[in-house]
JSON list of C-alpha atoms in Angstrom, two decimals:
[
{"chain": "A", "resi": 1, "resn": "UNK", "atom": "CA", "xyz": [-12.30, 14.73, -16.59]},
{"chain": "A", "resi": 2, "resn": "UNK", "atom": "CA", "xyz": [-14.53, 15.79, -13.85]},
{"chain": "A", "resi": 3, "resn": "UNK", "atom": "CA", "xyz": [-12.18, 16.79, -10.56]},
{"chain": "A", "resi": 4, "resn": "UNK", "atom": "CA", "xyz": [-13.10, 15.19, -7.22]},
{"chain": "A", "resi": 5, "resn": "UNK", "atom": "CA", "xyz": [-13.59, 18.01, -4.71]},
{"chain": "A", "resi": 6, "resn": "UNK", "atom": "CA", "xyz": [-13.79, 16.55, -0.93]},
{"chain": "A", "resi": 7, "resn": "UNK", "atom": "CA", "xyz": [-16.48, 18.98, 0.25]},
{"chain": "A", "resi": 8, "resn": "UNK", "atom": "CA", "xyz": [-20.17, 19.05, 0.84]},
{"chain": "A", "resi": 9, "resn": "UNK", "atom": "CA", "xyz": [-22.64, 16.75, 2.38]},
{"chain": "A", "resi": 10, "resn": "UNK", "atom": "CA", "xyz": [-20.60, 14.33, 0.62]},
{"chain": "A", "resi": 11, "resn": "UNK", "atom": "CA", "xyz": [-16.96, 14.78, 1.60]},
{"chain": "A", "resi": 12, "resn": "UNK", "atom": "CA", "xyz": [-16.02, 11.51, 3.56]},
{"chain": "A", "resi": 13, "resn": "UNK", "atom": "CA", "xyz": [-17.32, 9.29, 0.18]},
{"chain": "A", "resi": 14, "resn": "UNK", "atom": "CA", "xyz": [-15.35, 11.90, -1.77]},
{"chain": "A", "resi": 15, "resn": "UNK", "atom": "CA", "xyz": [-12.70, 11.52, 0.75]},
{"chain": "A", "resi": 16, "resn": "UNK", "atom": "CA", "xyz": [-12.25, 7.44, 0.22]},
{"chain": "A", "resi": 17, "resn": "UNK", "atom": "CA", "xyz": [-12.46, 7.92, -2.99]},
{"chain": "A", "resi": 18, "resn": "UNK", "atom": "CA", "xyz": [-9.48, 9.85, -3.78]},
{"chain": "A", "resi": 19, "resn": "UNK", "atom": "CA", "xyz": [-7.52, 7.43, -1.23]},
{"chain": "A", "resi": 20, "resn": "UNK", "atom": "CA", "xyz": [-9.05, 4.57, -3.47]},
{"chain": "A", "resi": 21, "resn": "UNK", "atom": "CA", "xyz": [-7.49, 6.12, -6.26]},
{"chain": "A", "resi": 22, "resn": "UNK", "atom": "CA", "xyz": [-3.73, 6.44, -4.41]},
{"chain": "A", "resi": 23, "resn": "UNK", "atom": "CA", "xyz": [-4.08, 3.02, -3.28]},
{"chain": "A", "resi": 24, "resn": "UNK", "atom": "CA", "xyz": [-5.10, 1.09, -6.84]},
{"chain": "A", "resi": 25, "resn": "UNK", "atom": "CA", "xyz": [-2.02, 3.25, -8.37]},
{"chain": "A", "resi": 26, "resn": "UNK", "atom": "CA", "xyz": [0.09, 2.40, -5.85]},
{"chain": "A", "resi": 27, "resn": "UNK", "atom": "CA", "xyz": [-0.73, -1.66, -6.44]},
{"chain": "A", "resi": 28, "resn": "UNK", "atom": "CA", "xyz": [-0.17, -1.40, -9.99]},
{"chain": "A", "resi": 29, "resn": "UNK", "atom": "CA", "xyz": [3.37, -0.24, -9.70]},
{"chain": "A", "resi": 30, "resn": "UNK", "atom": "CA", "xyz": [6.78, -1.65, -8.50]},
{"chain": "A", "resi": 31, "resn": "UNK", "atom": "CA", "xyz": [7.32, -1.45, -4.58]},
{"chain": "A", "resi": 32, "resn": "UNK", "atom": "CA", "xyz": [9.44, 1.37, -4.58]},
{"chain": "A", "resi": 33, "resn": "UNK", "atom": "CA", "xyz": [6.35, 3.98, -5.42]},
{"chain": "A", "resi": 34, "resn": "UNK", "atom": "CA", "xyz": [3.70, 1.12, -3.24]},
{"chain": "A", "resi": 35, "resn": "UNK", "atom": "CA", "xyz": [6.20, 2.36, -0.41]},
{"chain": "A", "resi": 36, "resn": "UNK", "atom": "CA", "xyz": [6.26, 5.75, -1.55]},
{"chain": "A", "resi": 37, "resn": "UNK", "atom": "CA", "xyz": [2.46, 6.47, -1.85]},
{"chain": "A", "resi": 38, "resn": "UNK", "atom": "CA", "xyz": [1.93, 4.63, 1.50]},
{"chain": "A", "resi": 39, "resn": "UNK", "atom": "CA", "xyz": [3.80, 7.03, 2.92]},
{"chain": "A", "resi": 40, "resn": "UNK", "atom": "CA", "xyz": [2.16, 10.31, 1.21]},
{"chain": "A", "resi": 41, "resn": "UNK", "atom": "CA", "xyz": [-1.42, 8.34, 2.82]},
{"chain": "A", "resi": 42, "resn": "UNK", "atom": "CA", "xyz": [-0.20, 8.09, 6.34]},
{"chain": "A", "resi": 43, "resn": "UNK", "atom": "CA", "xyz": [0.43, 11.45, 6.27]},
{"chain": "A", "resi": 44, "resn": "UNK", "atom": "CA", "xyz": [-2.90, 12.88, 4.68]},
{"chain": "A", "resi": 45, "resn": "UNK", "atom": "CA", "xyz": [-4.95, 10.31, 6.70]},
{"chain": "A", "resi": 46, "resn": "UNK", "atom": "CA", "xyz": [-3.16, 11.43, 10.35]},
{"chain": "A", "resi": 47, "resn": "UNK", "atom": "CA", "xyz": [-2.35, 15.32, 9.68]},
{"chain": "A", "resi": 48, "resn": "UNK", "atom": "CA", "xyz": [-3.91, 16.29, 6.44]},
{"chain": "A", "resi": 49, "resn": "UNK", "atom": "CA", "xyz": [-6.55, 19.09, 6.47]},
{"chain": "A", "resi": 50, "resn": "UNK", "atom": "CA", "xyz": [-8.84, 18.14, 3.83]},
{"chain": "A", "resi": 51, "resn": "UNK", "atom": "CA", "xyz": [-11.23, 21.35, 3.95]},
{"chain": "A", "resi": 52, "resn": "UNK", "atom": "CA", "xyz": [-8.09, 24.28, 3.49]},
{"chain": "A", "resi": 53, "resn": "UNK", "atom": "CA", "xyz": [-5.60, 21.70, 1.45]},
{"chain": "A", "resi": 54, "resn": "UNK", "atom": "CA", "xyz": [-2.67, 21.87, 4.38]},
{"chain": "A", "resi": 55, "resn": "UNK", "atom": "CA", "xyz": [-0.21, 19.65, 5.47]},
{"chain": "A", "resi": 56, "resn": "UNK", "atom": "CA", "xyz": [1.62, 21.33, 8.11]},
{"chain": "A", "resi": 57, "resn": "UNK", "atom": "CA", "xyz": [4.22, 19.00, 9.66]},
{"chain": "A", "resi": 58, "resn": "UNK", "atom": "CA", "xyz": [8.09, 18.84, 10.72]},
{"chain": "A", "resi": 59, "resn": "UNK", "atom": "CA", "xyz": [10.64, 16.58, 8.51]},
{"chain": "A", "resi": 60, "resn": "UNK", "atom": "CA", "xyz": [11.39, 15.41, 12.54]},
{"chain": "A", "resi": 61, "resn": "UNK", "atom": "CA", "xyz": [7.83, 14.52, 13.28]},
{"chain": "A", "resi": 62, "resn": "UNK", "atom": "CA", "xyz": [7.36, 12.73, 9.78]},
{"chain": "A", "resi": 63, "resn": "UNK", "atom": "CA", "xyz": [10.40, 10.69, 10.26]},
{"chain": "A", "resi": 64, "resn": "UNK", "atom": "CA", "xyz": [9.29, 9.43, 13.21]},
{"chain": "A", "resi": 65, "resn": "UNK", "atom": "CA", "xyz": [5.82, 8.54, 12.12]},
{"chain": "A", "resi": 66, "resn": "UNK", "atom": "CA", "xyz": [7.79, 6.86, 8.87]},
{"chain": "A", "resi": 67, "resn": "UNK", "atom": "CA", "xyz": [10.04, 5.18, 11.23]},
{"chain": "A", "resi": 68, "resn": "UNK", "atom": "CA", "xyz": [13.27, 6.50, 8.98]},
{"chain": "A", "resi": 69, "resn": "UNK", "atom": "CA", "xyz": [15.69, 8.98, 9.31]},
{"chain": "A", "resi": 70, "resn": "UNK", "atom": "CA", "xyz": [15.28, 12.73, 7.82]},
{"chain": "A", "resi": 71, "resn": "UNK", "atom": "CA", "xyz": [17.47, 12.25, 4.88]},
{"chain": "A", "resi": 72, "resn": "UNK", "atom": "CA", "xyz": [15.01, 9.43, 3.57]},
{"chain": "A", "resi": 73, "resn": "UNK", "atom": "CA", "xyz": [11.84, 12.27, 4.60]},
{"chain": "A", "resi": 74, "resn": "UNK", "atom": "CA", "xyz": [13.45, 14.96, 2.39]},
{"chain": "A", "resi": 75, "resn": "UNK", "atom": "CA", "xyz": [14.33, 12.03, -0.68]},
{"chain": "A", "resi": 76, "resn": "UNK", "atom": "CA", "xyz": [10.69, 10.92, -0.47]},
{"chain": "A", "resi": 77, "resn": "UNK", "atom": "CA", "xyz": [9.37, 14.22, -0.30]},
{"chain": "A", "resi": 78, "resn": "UNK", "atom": "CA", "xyz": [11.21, 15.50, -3.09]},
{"chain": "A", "resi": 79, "resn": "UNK", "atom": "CA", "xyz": [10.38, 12.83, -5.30]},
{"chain": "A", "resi": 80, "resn": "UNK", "atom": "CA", "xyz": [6.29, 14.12, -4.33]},
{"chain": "A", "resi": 81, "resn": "UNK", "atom": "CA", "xyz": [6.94, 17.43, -5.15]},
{"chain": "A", "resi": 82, "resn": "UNK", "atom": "CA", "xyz": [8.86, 16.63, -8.22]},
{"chain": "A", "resi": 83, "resn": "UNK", "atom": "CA", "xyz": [5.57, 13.84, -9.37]},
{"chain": "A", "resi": 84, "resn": "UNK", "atom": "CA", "xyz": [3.45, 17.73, -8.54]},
{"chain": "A", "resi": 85, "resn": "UNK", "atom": "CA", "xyz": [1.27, 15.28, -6.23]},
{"chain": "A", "resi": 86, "resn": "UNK", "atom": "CA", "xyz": [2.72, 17.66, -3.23]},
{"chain": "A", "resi": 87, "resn": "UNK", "atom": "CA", "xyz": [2.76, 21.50, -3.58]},
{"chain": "A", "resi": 88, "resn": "UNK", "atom": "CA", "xyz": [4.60, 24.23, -1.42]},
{"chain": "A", "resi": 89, "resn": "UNK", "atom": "CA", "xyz": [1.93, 26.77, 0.06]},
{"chain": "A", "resi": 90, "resn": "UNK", "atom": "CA", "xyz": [4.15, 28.57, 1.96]},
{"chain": "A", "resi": 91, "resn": "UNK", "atom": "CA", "xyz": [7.86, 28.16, 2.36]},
{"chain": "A", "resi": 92, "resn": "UNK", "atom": "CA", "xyz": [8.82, 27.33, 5.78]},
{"chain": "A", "resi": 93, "resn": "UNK", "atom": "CA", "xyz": [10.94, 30.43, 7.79]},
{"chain": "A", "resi": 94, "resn": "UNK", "atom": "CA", "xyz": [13.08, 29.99, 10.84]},
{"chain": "A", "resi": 95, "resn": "UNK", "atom": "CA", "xyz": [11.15, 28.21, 13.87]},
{"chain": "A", "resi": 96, "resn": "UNK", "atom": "CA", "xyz": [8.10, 27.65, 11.09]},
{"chain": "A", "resi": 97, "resn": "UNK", "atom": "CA", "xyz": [8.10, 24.52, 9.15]},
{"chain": "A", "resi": 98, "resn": "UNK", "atom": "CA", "xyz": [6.66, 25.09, 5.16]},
{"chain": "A", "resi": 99, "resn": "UNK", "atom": "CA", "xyz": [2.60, 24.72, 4.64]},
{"chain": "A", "resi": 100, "resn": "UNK", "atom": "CA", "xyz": [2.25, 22.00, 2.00]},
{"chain": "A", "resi": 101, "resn": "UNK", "atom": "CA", "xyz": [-0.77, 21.09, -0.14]},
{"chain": "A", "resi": 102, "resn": "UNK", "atom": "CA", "xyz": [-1.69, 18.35, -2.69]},
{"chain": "A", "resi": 103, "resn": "UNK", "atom": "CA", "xyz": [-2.39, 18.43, -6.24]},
{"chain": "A", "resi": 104, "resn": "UNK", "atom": "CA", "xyz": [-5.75, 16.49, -6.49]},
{"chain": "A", "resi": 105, "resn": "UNK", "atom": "CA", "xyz": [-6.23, 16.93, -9.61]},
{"chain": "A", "resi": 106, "resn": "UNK", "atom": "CA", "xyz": [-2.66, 16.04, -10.55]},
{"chain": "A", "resi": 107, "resn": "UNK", "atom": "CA", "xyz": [-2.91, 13.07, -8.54]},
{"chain": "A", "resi": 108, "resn": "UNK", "atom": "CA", "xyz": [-6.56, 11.64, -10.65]},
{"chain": "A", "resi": 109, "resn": "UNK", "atom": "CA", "xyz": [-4.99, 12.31, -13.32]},
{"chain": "A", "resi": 110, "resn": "UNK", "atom": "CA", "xyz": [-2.11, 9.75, -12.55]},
{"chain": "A", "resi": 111, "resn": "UNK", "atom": "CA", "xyz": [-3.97, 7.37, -10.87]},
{"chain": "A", "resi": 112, "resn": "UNK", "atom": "CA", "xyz": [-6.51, 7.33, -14.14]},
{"chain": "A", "resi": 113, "resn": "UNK", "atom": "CA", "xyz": [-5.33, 4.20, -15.42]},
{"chain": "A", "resi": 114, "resn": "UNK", "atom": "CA", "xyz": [-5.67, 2.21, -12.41]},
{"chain": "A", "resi": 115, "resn": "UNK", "atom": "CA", "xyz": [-9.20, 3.10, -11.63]},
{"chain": "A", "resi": 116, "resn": "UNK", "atom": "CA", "xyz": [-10.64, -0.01, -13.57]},
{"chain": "A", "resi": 117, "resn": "UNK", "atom": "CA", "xyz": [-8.69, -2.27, -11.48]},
{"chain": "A", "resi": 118, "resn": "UNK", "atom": "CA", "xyz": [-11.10, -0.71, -8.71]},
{"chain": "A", "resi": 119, "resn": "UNK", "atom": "CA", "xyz": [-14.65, -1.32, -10.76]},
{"chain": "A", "resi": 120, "resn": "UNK", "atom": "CA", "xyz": [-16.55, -0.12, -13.68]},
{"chain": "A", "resi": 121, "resn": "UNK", "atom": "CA", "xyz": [-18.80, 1.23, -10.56]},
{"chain": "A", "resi": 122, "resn": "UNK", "atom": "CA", "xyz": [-15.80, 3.77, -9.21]},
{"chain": "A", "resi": 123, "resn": "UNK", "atom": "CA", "xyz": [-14.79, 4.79, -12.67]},
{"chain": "A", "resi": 124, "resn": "UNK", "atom": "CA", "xyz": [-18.58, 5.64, -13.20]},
{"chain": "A", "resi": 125, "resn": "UNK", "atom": "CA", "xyz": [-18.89, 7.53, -9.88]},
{"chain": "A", "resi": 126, "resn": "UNK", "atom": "CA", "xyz": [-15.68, 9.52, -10.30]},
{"chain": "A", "resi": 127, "resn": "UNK", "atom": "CA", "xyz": [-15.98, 10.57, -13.58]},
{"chain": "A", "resi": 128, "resn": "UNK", "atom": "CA", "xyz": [-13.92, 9.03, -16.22]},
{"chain": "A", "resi": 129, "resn": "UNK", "atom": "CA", "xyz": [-16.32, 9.32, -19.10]},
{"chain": "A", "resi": 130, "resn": "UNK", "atom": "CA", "xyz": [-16.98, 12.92, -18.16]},
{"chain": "A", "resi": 131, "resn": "UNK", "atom": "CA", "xyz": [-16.23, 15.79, -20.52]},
{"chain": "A", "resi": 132, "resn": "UNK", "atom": "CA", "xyz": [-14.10, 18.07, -18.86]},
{"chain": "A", "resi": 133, "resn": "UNK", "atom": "CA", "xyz": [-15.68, 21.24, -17.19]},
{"chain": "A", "resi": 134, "resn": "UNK", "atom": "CA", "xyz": [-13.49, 23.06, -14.82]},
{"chain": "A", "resi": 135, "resn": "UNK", "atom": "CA", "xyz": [-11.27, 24.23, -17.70]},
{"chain": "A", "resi": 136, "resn": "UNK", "atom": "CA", "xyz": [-13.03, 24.69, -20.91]},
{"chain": "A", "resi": 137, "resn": "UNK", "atom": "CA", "xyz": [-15.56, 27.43, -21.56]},
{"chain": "A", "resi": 138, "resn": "UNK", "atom": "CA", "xyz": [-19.09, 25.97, -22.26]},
{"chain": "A", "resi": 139, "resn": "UNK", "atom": "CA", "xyz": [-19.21, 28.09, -25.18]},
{"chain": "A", "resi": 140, "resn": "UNK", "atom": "CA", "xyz": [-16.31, 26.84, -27.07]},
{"chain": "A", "resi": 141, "resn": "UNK", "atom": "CA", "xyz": [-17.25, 23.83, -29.24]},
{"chain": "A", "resi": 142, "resn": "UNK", "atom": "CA", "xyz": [-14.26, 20.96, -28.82]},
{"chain": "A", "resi": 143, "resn": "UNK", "atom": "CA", "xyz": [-13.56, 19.32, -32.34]},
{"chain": "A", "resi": 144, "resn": "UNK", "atom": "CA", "xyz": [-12.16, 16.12, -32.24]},
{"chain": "A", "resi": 145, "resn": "UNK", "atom": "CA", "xyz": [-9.12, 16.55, -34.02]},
{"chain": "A", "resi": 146, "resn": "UNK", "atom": "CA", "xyz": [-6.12, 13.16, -35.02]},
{"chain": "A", "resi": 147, "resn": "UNK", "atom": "CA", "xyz": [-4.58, 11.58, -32.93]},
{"chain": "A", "resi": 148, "resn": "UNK", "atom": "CA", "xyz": [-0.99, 13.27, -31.81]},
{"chain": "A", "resi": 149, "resn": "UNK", "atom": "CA", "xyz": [1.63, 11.06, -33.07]},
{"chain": "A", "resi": 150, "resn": "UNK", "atom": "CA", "xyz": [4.17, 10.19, -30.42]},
{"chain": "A", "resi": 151, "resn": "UNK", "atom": "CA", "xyz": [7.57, 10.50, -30.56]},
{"chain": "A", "resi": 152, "resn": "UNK", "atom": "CA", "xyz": [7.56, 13.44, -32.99]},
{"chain": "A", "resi": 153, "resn": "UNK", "atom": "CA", "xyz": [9.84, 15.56, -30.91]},
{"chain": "A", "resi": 154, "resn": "UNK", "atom": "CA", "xyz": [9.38, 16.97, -27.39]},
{"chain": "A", "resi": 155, "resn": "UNK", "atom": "CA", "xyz": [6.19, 18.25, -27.86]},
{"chain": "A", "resi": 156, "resn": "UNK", "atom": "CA", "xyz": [4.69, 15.43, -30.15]},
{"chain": "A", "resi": 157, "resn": "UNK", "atom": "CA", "xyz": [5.56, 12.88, -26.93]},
{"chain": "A", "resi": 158, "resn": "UNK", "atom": "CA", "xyz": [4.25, 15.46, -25.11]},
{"chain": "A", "resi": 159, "resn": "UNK", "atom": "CA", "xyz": [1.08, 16.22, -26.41]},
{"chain": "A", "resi": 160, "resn": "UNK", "atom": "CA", "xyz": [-0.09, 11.79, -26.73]},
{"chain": "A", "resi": 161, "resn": "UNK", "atom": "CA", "xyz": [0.35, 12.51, -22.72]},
{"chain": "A", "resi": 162, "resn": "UNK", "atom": "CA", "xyz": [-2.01, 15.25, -22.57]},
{"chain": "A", "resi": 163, "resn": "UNK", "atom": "CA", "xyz": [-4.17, 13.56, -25.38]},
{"chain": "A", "resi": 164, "resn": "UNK", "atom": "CA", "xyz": [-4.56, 10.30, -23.06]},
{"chain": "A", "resi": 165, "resn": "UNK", "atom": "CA", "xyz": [-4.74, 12.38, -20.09]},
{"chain": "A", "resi": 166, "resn": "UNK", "atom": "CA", "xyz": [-7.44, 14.71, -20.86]},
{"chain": "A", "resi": 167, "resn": "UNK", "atom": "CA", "xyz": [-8.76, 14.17, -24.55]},
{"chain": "A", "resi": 168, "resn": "UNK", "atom": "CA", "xyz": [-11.86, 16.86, -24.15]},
{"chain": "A", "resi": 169, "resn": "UNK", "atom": "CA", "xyz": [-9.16, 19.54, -22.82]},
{"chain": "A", "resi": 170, "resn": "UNK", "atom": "CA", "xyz": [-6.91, 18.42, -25.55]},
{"chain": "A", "resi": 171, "resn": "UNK", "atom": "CA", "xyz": [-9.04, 18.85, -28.49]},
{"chain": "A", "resi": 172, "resn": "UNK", "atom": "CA", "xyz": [-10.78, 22.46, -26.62]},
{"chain": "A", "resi": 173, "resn": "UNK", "atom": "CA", "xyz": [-7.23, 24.19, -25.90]},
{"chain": "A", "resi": 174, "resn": "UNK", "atom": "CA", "xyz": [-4.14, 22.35, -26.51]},
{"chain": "A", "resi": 175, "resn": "UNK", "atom": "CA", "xyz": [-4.24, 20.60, -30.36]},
{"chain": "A", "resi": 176, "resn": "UNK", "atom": "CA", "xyz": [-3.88, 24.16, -32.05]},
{"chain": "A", "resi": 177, "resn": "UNK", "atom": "CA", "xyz": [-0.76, 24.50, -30.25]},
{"chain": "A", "resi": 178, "resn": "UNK", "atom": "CA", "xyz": [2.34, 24.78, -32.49]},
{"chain": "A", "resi": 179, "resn": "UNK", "atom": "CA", "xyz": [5.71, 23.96, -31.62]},
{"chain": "A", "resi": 180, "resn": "UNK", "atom": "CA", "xyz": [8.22, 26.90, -30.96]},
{"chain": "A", "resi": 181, "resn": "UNK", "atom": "CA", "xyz": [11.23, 24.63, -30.37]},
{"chain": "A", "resi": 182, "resn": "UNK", "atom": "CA", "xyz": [13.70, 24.56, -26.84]},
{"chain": "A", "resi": 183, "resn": "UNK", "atom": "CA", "xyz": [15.65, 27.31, -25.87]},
{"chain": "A", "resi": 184, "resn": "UNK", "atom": "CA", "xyz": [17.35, 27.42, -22.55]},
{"chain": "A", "resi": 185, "resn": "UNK", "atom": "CA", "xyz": [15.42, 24.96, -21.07]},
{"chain": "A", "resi": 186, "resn": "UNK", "atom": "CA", "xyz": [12.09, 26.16, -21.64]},
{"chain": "A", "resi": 187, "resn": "UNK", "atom": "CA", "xyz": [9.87, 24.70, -24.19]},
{"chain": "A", "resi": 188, "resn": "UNK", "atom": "CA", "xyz": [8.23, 27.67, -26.54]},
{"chain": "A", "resi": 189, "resn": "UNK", "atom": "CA", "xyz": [4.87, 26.82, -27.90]},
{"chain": "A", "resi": 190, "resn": "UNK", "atom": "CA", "xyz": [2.24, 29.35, -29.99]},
{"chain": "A", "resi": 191, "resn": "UNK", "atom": "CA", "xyz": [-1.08, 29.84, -29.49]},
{"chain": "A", "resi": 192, "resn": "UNK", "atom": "CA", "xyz": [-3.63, 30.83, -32.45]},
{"chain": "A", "resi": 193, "resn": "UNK", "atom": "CA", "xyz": [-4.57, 34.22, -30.20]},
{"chain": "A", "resi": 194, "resn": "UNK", "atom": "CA", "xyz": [-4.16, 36.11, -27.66]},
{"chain": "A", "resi": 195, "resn": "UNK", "atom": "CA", "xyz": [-7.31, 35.20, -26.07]},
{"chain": "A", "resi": 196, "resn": "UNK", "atom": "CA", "xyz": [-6.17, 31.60, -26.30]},
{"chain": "A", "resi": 197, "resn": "UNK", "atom": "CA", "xyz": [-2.67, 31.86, -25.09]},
{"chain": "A", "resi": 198, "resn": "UNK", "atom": "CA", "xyz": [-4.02, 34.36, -21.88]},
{"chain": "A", "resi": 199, "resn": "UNK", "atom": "CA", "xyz": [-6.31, 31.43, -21.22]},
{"chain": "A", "resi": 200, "resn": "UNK", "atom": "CA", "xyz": [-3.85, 28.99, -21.18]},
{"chain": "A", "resi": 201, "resn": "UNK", "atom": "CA", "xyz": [-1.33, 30.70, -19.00]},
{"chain": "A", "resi": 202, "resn": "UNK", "atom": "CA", "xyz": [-4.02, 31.07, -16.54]},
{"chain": "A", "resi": 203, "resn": "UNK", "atom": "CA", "xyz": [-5.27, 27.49, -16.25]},
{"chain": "A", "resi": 204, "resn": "UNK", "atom": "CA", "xyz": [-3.46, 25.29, -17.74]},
{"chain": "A", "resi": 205, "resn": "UNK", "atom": "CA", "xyz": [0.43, 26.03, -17.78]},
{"chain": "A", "resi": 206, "resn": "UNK", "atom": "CA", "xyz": [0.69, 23.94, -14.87]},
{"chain": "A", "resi": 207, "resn": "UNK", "atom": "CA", "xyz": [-0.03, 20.87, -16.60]},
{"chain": "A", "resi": 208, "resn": "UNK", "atom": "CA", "xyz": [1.77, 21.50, -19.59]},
{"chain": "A", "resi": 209, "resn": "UNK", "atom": "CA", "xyz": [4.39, 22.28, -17.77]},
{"chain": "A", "resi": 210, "resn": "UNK", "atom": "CA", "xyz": [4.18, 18.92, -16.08]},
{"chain": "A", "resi": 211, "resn": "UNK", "atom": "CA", "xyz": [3.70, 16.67, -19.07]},
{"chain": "A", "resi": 212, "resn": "UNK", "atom": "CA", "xyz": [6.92, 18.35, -20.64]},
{"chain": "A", "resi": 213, "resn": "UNK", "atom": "CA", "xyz": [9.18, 18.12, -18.03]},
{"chain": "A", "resi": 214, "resn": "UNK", "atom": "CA", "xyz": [7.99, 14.78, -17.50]},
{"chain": "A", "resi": 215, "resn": "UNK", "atom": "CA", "xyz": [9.12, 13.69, -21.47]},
{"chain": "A", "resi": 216, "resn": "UNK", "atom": "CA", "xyz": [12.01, 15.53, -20.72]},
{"chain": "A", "resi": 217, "resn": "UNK", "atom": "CA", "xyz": [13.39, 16.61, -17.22]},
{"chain": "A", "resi": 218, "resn": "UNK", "atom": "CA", "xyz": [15.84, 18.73, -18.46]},
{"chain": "A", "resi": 219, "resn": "UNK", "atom": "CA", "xyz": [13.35, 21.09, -19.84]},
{"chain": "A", "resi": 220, "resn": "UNK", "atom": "CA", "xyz": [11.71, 22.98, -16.87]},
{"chain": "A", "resi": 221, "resn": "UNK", "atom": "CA", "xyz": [9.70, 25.67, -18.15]},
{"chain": "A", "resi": 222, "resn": "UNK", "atom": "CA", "xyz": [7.22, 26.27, -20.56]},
{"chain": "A", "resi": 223, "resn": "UNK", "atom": "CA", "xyz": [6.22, 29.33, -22.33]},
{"chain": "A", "resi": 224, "resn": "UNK", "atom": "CA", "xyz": [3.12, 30.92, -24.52]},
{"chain": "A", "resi": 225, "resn": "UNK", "atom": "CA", "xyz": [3.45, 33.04, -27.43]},
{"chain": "A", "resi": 226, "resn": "UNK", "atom": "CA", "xyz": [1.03, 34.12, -30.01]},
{"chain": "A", "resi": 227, "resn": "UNK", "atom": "CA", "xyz": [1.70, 34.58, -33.80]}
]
């Protein structure tokens, strides 16, 4: 999937765009994440700083723009952080509040199956027939490999998640991925080289990371071996 980045002569479109994307994802759920991603917008359209990623803003000053009380601030933002649509940049210190960021590309990736709802025009304009390019090396060759079958374990569920997420990446760096099993929490898998497991630890542990724990929360980490 080609990544929206809100810079350059044409930052504002890019801009609406990913807002576009919030907003469709937000209508197509229940009202409980509507109310949730409303939220996350008032705060990226009033404070956000779109060019350095930064959100830089007191629990007390978003309560009272959310007209709620802190508790509810620190339950929604949790819920944010825990979704990977909100990052910590820097963790707040005494009389500093933390510097947060946002996940963009976390966040097209979630709001991906909503984009239609917007127009065949958007999807078009956004990318979602592109191969992917920030992540795979132009000179590896993807081969389009079956279809992972879900509910084959932890992993199986988890890769049909990365498979309808991302199916270039998939087939490129994550189908020749063997299962190591759980232990302690962290899921194990083993990468065909070291090459390949370096490269994976280095761009895209985040997001397996994120597609396990969200198939199972009680499994929080994720680790690369080689045979």
């Amino acid at each position: 999937m080609q990544v929206i980045r809100p810079v350059g002569r044409e930052a504002a479109a890019k801009k609406y765009d990913i807002l576009s994307a919030m907003m469709a994802h937000a209508m197509a759920r229940d009202q409980n994440m509507q109310r949730l991603v409303l939220r996350l917008m008032s705060l990226i359209t009033t404070r956000y700083n779109w060019q350095r990623n930064e959100l830089t803003m007191g629990q007390r000053e978003i309560a009272r723009l959310w007209c709620v009380d802190e508790r509810t601030v620190k339950r929604d933002m949790a819920r944010l952080k825990a979704m990977e649509w909100v990052v910590v940049k820097r963790q707040g210190a005494r009389g500093r509040v933390s510097v947060l960021g946002l996940d963009l590309d976390r966040v097209m990736l979630d709001t991906r199956p909503a984009w239609p709802n917007i127009g065949e025009d958007y999807v078009a304009r956004v990318g979602g027939g592109e191969p992917v390019r920030d992540h795979a090396d132009q000179t590896v060759v993807p081969f389009r490999r079956p279809d992972p079958v879900a509910g084959q374990g932890l992993w199986g569920r988890a890769q049909a998640m990365l498979a309808a997420e991302d199916r270039p990446l998939y087939d490129a760096w994550i189908a020749c991925l063997t299962d190591g099993g759980v232990h302690e929490g962290c899921q194990i898998l083993i990468a065909p080289s070291r090459f390949h497991a370096t490269y994976l630890r280095t761009h895209i542990l985040a997001r397996l990371r994120t597609a396990v724990l969200r198939t199972d929360p009680t499994v929080t980490a994720v680790r690369i071996d080689t045979i």
